[in-house]
PDB file of C-alpha atoms in Angstrom:
ATOM      1  CA  LYS A  49     105.519  77.609 123.777  1.00 87.00           C
ATOM      2  CA  GLN A  50     104.351  80.248 121.310  1.00 91.00           C
ATOM      3  CA  GLU A  51     100.800  81.462 121.809  1.00 95.00           C
ATOM      4  CA  VAL A  52      98.982  83.741 119.388  1.00 97.00           C
ATOM      5  CA  THR A  53      95.919  85.743 120.378  1.00 97.00           C
ATOM      6  CA  GLN A  54      93.585  87.724 118.165  1.00 97.00           C
ATOM      7  CA  ILE A  55      91.241  90.436 119.355  1.00 93.00           C
ATOM      8  CA  PRO A  56      88.390  90.922 118.790  1.00 92.00           C
ATOM      9  CA  ALA A  57      87.000  87.459 118.097  1.00 94.00           C
ATOM     10  CA  ALA A  58      84.224  88.956 115.993  1.00 96.00           C
ATOM     11  CA  LEU A  59      83.552  92.339 114.491  1.00 95.00           C
ATOM     12  CA  SER A  60      80.656  93.830 112.550  1.00 97.00           C
ATOM     13  CA  VAL A  61      81.091  97.154 110.755  1.00 96.00           C
ATOM     14  CA  PRO A  62      79.136  99.135 108.165  1.00 97.00           C
ATOM     15  CA  GLU A  63      80.508  99.336 104.651  1.00 97.00           C
ATOM     16  CA  GLY A  64      83.089 102.042 104.123  1.00 97.00           C
ATOM     17  CA  GLU A  65      84.474 102.007 107.632  1.00 97.00           C
ATOM     18  CA  ASN A  66      88.194 101.641 108.326  1.00 97.00           C
ATOM     19  CA  LEU A  67      89.052  98.921 110.816  1.00 96.00           C
ATOM     20  CA  VAL A  68      91.948  97.377 112.711  1.00 96.00           C
ATOM     21  CA  LEU A  69      92.424  93.741 113.644  1.00 97.00           C
ATOM     22  CA  ASN A  70      94.888  92.872 116.377  1.00 97.00           C
ATOM     23  CA  CYS A  71      97.255  89.957 116.816  1.00 98.00           C
ATOM     24  CA  SER A  72      99.631  89.349 119.718  1.00 97.00           C
ATOM     25  CA  PHE A  73     102.225  86.635 120.255  1.00 97.00           C
ATOM     26  CA  THR A  74     104.134  85.586 123.345  1.00 96.00           C
ATOM     27  CA  ASP A  75     107.592  84.737 121.970  1.00 90.00           C
ATOM     28  CA  SER A  76     109.245  87.528 120.001  1.00 90.00           C
ATOM     29  CA  ALA A  77     111.789  85.178 118.391  1.00 88.00           C
ATOM     30  CA  ILE A  78     109.835  84.956 115.172  1.00 90.00           C
ATOM     31  CA  TYR A  79     111.024  84.643 111.585  1.00 89.00           C
ATOM     32  CA  ASN A  80     107.937  86.200 110.029  1.00 92.00           C
ATOM     33  CA  LEU A  81     104.233  86.851 110.531  1.00 95.00           C
ATOM     34  CA  GLN A  82     101.604  86.109 107.931  1.00 95.00           C
ATOM     35  CA  TRP A  83      98.008  87.333 107.707  1.00 97.00           C
ATOM     36  CA  PHE A  84      95.458  85.079 106.052  1.00 97.00           C
ATOM     37  CA  ARG A  85      91.841  85.309 105.068  1.00 97.00           C
ATOM     38  CA  GLN A  86      89.495  82.328 105.259  1.00 96.00           C
ATOM     39  CA  ASP A  87      86.028  82.201 103.763  1.00 95.00           C
ATOM     40  CA  PRO A  88      83.567  79.710 105.309  1.00 90.00           C
ATOM     41  CA  GLY A  89      84.548  76.125 104.584  1.00 85.00           C
ATOM     42  CA  LYS A  90      87.451  77.197 102.388  1.00 89.00           C
ATOM     43  CA  GLY A  91      91.215  77.179 102.564  1.00 92.00           C
ATOM     44  CA  LEU A  92      93.439  80.061 103.602  1.00 95.00           C
ATOM     45  CA  THR A  93      94.382  82.914 101.294  1.00 95.00           C
ATOM     46  CA  SER A  94      97.622  84.690 102.118  1.00 94.00           C
ATOM     47  CA  LEU A  95      97.122  88.443 102.424  1.00 96.00           C
ATOM     48  CA  LEU A  96     100.405  89.830 103.701  1.00 96.00           C
ATOM     49  CA  LEU A  97     103.677  88.509 105.028  1.00 94.00           C
ATOM     50  CA  ILE A  98     105.981  90.609 107.212  1.00 94.00           C
ATOM     51  CA  GLN A  99     109.539  89.533 107.845  1.00 91.00           C
ATOM     52  CA  SER A 100     110.817  89.991 111.394  1.00 90.00           C
ATOM     53  CA  SER A 101     113.104  92.792 110.182  1.00 91.00           C
ATOM     54  CA  GLN A 102     110.227  94.735 108.630  1.00 94.00           C
ATOM     55  CA  ARG A 103     107.811  97.154 110.264  1.00 95.00           C
ATOM     56  CA  GLU A 104     104.942  97.008 107.784  1.00 96.00           C
ATOM     57  CA  GLN A 105     103.636  95.716 104.486  1.00 96.00           C
ATOM     58  CA  THR A 106     100.922  97.083 102.259  1.00 97.00           C
ATOM     59  CA  SER A 107      98.733  95.549  99.594  1.00 96.00           C
ATOM     60  CA  GLY A 108      95.906  97.620  98.171  1.00 97.00           C
ATOM     61  CA  ARG A 109      93.517  98.542 100.993  1.00 97.00           C
ATOM     62  CA  LEU A 110      95.401  96.352 103.467  1.00 98.00           C
ATOM     63  CA  ASN A 111      98.271  97.394 105.680  1.00 98.00           C
ATOM     64  CA  ALA A 112      99.920  95.151 108.228  1.00 97.00           C
ATOM     65  CA  SER A 113     102.336  96.350 110.865  1.00 97.00           C
ATOM     66  CA  LEU A 114     104.671  94.431 113.122  1.00 97.00           C
ATOM     67  CA  ASP A 115     106.171  95.395 116.478  1.00 96.00           C
ATOM     68  CA  LYS A 116     108.292  92.375 117.214  1.00 93.00           C
ATOM     69  CA  SER A 117     109.648  93.590 120.553  1.00 92.00           C
ATOM     70  CA  SER A 118     106.168  94.023 122.004  1.00 95.00           C
ATOM     71  CA  GLY A 119     104.791  90.920 120.282  1.00 96.00           C
ATOM     72  CA  ARG A 120     102.087  92.695 118.319  1.00 97.00           C
ATOM     73  CA  SER A 121     100.801  92.998 114.785  1.00 98.00           C
ATOM     74  CA  THR A 122      97.845  94.859 113.369  1.00 97.00           C
ATOM     75  CA  LEU A 123      95.978  94.476 110.109  1.00 97.00           C
ATOM     76  CA  TYR A 124      94.397  97.701 108.897  1.00 98.00           C
ATOM     77  CA  ILE A 125      91.606  97.467 106.319  1.00 97.00           C
ATOM     78  CA  ALA A 126      90.644 100.725 104.668  1.00 98.00           C
ATOM     79  CA  ALA A 127      87.207 101.493 103.266  1.00 97.00           C
ATOM     80  CA  SER A 128      85.758  98.087 104.095  1.00 97.00           C
ATOM     81  CA  GLN A 129      83.467  96.335 101.620  1.00 97.00           C
ATOM     82  CA  PRO A 130      80.942  93.485 102.013  1.00 96.00           C
ATOM     83  CA  GLY A 131      83.374  91.266 100.096  1.00 96.00           C
ATOM     84  CA  ASP A 132      85.855  91.667 102.967  1.00 97.00           C
ATOM     85  CA  SER A 133      83.560  89.582 105.170  1.00 97.00           C
ATOM     86  CA  ALA A 134      85.581  86.549 106.230  1.00 97.00           C
ATOM     87  CA  THR A 135      87.679  85.231 109.092  1.00 97.00           C
ATOM     88  CA  TYR A 136      91.129  86.783 109.352  1.00 98.00           C
ATOM     89  CA  LEU A 137      93.931  84.744 110.855  1.00 98.00           C
ATOM     90  CA  CYS A 138      97.429  85.719 111.817  1.00 97.00           C
ATOM     91  CA  ALA A 139     100.211  83.178 112.084  1.00 96.00           C
ATOM     92  CA  VAL A 140     103.824  83.396 113.216  1.00 95.00           C
ATOM     93  CA  ARG A 141     106.749  81.330 112.074  1.00 91.00           C
ATOM     94  CA  GLU A 142     109.330  80.849 114.773  1.00 81.00           C
ATOM     95  CA  ASP A 143     112.987  81.474 114.258  1.00 66.00           C
ATOM     96  CA  THR A 144     114.518  78.333 115.660  1.00 57.00           C
ATOM     97  CA  GLY A 145     115.798  76.631 112.539  1.00 59.00           C
ATOM     98  CA  THR A 146     113.960  73.356 112.759  1.00 55.00           C
ATOM     99  CA  ALA A 147     110.689  74.705 114.195  1.00 55.00           C
ATOM    100  CA  SER A 148     109.387  75.322 110.723  1.00 70.00           C
ATOM    101  CA  LYS A 149     105.723  75.525 111.564  1.00 85.00           C
ATOM    102  CA  LEU A 150     103.154  78.281 111.677  1.00 91.00           C
ATOM    103  CA  THR A 151     101.371  78.946 114.951  1.00 94.00           C
ATOM    104  CA  PHE A 152      97.948  80.403 114.326  1.00 96.00           C
ATOM    105  CA  GLY A 153      95.698  82.682 116.273  1.00 96.00           C
ATOM    106  CA  THR A 154      92.025  81.816 116.671  1.00 93.00           C
ATOM    107  CA  GLY A 155      90.963  84.433 114.164  1.00 96.00           C
ATOM    108  CA  THR A 156      88.710  87.465 113.923  1.00 97.00           C
ATOM    109  CA  ARG A 157      85.399  86.924 112.175  1.00 97.00           C
ATOM    110  CA  LEU A 158      84.597  90.091 110.238  1.00 97.00           C
ATOM    111  CA  GLN A 159      81.202  91.017 108.856  1.00 97.00           C
ATOM    112  CA  VAL A 160      80.833  94.132 106.718  1.00 97.00           C
ATOM    113  CA  THR A 161      77.224  95.173 106.360  1.00 96.00           C
ATOM    114  CA  LEU A 162      75.582  97.268 103.647  1.00 91.00           C
TER     115      LEU A 162
ATOM    116  CA  LYS B 296     100.978  78.821  88.058  1.00 68.00           C
ATOM    117  CA  ALA B 297      98.522  76.326  89.551  1.00 81.00           C
ATOM    118  CA  GLY B 298      97.871  76.541  93.269  1.00 93.00           C
ATOM    119  CA  VAL B 299      97.982  73.856  95.913  1.00 96.00           C
ATOM    120  CA  THR B 300      95.506  71.092  95.188  1.00 97.00           C
ATOM    121  CA  GLN B 301      94.031  68.651  97.652  1.00 97.00           C
ATOM    122  CA  THR B 302      92.017  65.518  97.007  1.00 97.00           C
ATOM    123  CA  PRO B 303      89.448  64.506  97.845  1.00 97.00           C
ATOM    124  CA  ARG B 304      87.634  67.658  98.870  1.00 96.00           C
ATOM    125  CA  TYR B 305      85.077  65.851 101.007  1.00 97.00           C
ATOM    126  CA  LEU B 306      85.188  62.497 102.713  1.00 96.00           C
ATOM    127  CA  ILE B 307      82.865  60.597 105.028  1.00 98.00           C
ATOM    128  CA  LYS B 308      84.301  57.679 106.968  1.00 98.00           C
ATOM    129  CA  THR B 309      83.206  55.426 109.810  1.00 98.00           C
ATOM    130  CA  ARG B 310      84.973  55.125 113.158  1.00 98.00           C
ATOM    131  CA  GLY B 311      87.766  52.593 113.041  1.00 98.00           C
ATOM    132  CA  GLN B 312      88.447  53.023 109.327  1.00 98.00           C
ATOM    133  CA  GLN B 313      91.547  54.606 107.891  1.00 98.00           C
ATOM    134  CA  VAL B 314      91.841  57.437 105.393  1.00 98.00           C
ATOM    135  CA  THR B 315      94.470  58.851 103.050  1.00 98.00           C
ATOM    136  CA  LEU B 316      94.476  62.467 101.934  1.00 98.00           C
ATOM    137  CA  SER B 317      96.567  63.822  99.089  1.00 98.00           C
ATOM    138  CA  CYS B 318      98.229  67.170  98.473  1.00 98.00           C
ATOM    139  CA  SER B 319      99.990  68.454  95.360  1.00 97.00           C
ATOM    140  CA  PRO B 320     102.121  71.539  96.056  1.00 96.00           C
ATOM    141  CA  ILE B 321     102.742  74.490  93.813  1.00 95.00           C
ATOM    142  CA  SER B 322     105.252  73.615  91.119  1.00 94.00           C
ATOM    143  CA  GLY B 323     108.766  74.160  92.422  1.00 91.00           C
ATOM    144  CA  HIS B 324     107.791  74.028  96.094  1.00 92.00           C
ATOM    145  CA  ARG B 325     109.515  71.236  97.985  1.00 91.00           C
ATOM    146  CA  SER B 326     108.087  71.906 101.435  1.00 91.00           C
ATOM    147  CA  VAL B 327     104.635  70.584 102.311  1.00 94.00           C
ATOM    148  CA  SER B 328     102.959  71.089 105.672  1.00 95.00           C
ATOM    149  CA  TRP B 329      99.691  69.703 107.016  1.00 97.00           C
ATOM    150  CA  TYR B 330      97.306  71.351 109.479  1.00 97.00           C
ATOM    151  CA  GLN B 331      94.111  70.258 111.160  1.00 97.00           C
ATOM    152  CA  GLN B 332      91.366  72.810 111.699  1.00 96.00           C
ATOM    153  CA  THR B 333      88.510  72.222 114.122  1.00 95.00           C
ATOM    154  CA  PRO B 334      86.047  74.670 115.704  1.00 90.00           C
ATOM    155  CA  GLY B 335      87.337  73.879 119.182  1.00 88.00           C
ATOM    156  CA  GLN B 336      91.116  73.790 118.641  1.00 91.00           C
ATOM    157  CA  GLY B 337      91.534  76.060 115.641  1.00 93.00           C
ATOM    158  CA  LEU B 338      94.438  75.400 113.285  1.00 95.00           C
ATOM    159  CA  GLN B 339      97.015  72.955 114.589  1.00 95.00           C
ATOM    160  CA  PHE B 340     100.228  71.843 112.934  1.00 94.00           C
ATOM    161  CA  LEU B 341     100.487  68.158 112.042  1.00 96.00           C
ATOM    162  CA  PHE B 342     103.811  67.772 110.225  1.00 92.00           C
ATOM    163  CA  GLU B 343     106.085  69.178 107.566  1.00 92.00           C
ATOM    164  CA  TYR B 344     107.980  67.402 104.813  1.00 93.00           C
ATOM    165  CA  PHE B 345     110.848  68.628 102.713  1.00 90.00           C
ATOM    166  CA  SER B 346     112.561  66.561 100.032  1.00 89.00           C
ATOM    167  CA  GLU B 347     110.796  63.392 101.223  1.00 93.00           C
ATOM    168  CA  THR B 348     111.972  63.874 104.830  1.00 92.00           C
ATOM    169  CA  GLN B 349     109.823  64.805 107.788  1.00 92.00           C
ATOM    170  CA  ARG B 350     111.325  67.982 109.234  1.00 88.00           C
ATOM    171  CA  ASN B 351     108.932  68.675 112.026  1.00 88.00           C
ATOM    172  CA  LYS B 352     105.976  67.008 113.738  1.00 91.00           C
ATOM    173  CA  GLY B 353     103.168  68.412 115.822  1.00 92.00           C
ATOM    174  CA  ASN B 354     101.636  66.982 118.943  1.00 93.00           C
ATOM    175  CA  PHE B 355      99.334  64.381 117.414  1.00 96.00           C
ATOM    176  CA  PRO B 356      99.058  60.647 118.133  1.00 96.00           C
ATOM    177  CA  GLY B 357     100.879  58.101 115.999  1.00 96.00           C
ATOM    178  CA  ARG B 358      97.640  57.358 114.149  1.00 97.00           C
ATOM    179  CA  PHE B 359      98.476  60.413 112.072  1.00 98.00           C
ATOM    180  CA  SER B 360     101.266  59.841 109.601  1.00 97.00           C
ATOM    181  CA  GLY B 361     102.449  61.255 106.337  1.00 97.00           C
ATOM    182  CA  ARG B 362     104.931  60.942 103.560  1.00 97.00           C
ATOM    183  CA  GLN B 363     106.269  62.864 100.628  1.00 97.00           C
ATOM    184  CA  PHE B 364     107.157  61.564  97.225  1.00 97.00           C
ATOM    185  CA  SER B 365     110.025  62.510  94.958  1.00 95.00           C
ATOM    186  CA  ASN B 366     107.738  64.836  92.964  1.00 94.00           C
ATOM    187  CA  SER B 367     106.949  66.691  96.250  1.00 95.00           C
ATOM    188  CA  ARG B 368     103.368  65.429  96.375  1.00 97.00           C
ATOM    189  CA  SER B 369     102.398  64.457  99.882  1.00 98.00           C
ATOM    190  CA  GLU B 370      99.913  62.175 101.514  1.00 98.00           C
ATOM    191  CA  MET B 371      98.706  61.993 105.076  1.00 98.00           C
ATOM    192  CA  ASN B 372      97.102  58.959 106.588  1.00 98.00           C
ATOM    193  CA  VAL B 373      94.907  58.622 109.633  1.00 98.00           C
ATOM    194  CA  SER B 374      94.346  55.123 110.940  1.00 95.00           C
ATOM    195  CA  THR B 375      91.652  53.890 113.334  1.00 97.00           C
ATOM    196  CA  LEU B 376      89.529  56.997 112.852  1.00 98.00           C
ATOM    197  CA  GLU B 377      87.821  58.582 115.844  1.00 98.00           C
ATOM    198  CA  LEU B 378      84.884  60.990 115.905  1.00 97.00           C
ATOM    199  CA  GLY B 379      87.256  63.717 117.046  1.00 96.00           C
ATOM    200  CA  ASP B 380      89.226  63.408 113.821  1.00 97.00           C
ATOM    201  CA  SER B 381      86.396  65.155 111.976  1.00 98.00           C
ATOM    202  CA  ALA B 382      87.998  68.336 110.721  1.00 97.00           C
ATOM    203  CA  LEU B 383      89.172  70.362 107.773  1.00 97.00           C
ATOM    204  CA  TYR B 384      92.647  69.164 106.817  1.00 98.00           C
ATOM    205  CA  LEU B 385      94.730  71.823 105.125  1.00 97.00           C
ATOM    206  CA  CYS B 386      97.914  71.413 103.197  1.00 97.00           C
ATOM    207  CA  ALA B 387     100.381  74.226 102.591  1.00 95.00           C
ATOM    208  CA  SER B 388     103.370  74.426 100.315  1.00 94.00           C
ATOM    209  CA  GLY B 389     106.320  76.732 100.233  1.00 89.00           C
ATOM    210  CA  THR B 390     110.045  77.011  99.811  1.00 81.00           C
ATOM    211  CA  LEU B 391     112.634  76.909 102.559  1.00 73.00           C
ATOM    212  CA  ALA B 392     114.373  79.921 101.130  1.00 72.00           C
ATOM    213  CA  GLY B 393     113.528  83.575 100.938  1.00 71.00           C
ATOM    214  CA  ASN B 394     110.552  84.656 102.954  1.00 75.00           C
ATOM    215  CA  TYR B 395     109.124  81.168 103.762  1.00 81.00           C
ATOM    216  CA  GLU B 396     105.665  82.271 102.595  1.00 86.00           C
ATOM    217  CA  GLN B 397     103.098  79.504 102.871  1.00 88.00           C
ATOM    218  CA  TYR B 398     100.355  78.881 100.315  1.00 93.00           C
ATOM    219  CA  PHE B 399      97.364  76.831 101.355  1.00 95.00           C
ATOM    220  CA  GLY B 400      95.122  74.490  99.433  1.00 96.00           C
ATOM    221  CA  PRO B 401      91.310  74.384  99.685  1.00 95.00           C
ATOM    222  CA  GLY B 402      91.373  71.599 102.256  1.00 96.00           C
ATOM    223  CA  THR B 403      89.763  68.196 102.666  1.00 97.00           C
ATOM    224  CA  ARG B 404      86.681  68.086 104.856  1.00 97.00           C
ATOM    225  CA  LEU B 405      86.704  64.782 106.744  1.00 98.00           C
ATOM    226  CA  THR B 406      83.605  63.668 108.590  1.00 98.00           C
ATOM    227  CA  VAL B 407      83.831  60.607 110.833  1.00 98.00           C
ATOM    228  CA  THR B 408      80.526  58.990 111.795  1.00 97.00           C
TER     229      THR B 408
END
């Protein structure tokens, strides 16, 4: 059974700092990994998707990497801003044909302070 | 292109009642998935539909059911509501081709009293 872990559970940083969020998964037979952002009481916003054959994806100040063999992904946020404050979730889609679900981590709650 | 829409956004029900939630996917998306999010269990997969057929089901009791219509809109139903069913119910749509990226709606907040 796939298990996804995110460390740290919570993080508080001053504005302008670069930061790294970690995600690990137990079964490396994944199809892709997706990073999401969730604001309190809201739905999920897709940030980046990395296919299993890719090593990284970038969008603006965000960079996500994937090391499938070791079961790890990181989300790098450059020059953090107060508007980045949210919960960040990673999710993996397994590569077993019919297992077409996302398995989510428990998230990292990020607070960027002025 | 309009995003995933879910109705209603908020719902308060009493134990023992039943509830139906609705999800309209992004135009052109034929896959719809449902997830339950609670503070204790996080995000858990309920089921996925594609072209009106359930493709996959999570580990939830039979009180949770769903369906998909020919226009890809989906509904999920929870019968005999329990206090523990209070949660944010999220719907996601996507395609089963390409990168399988999932797009989520704003969710329906269900409170069972």
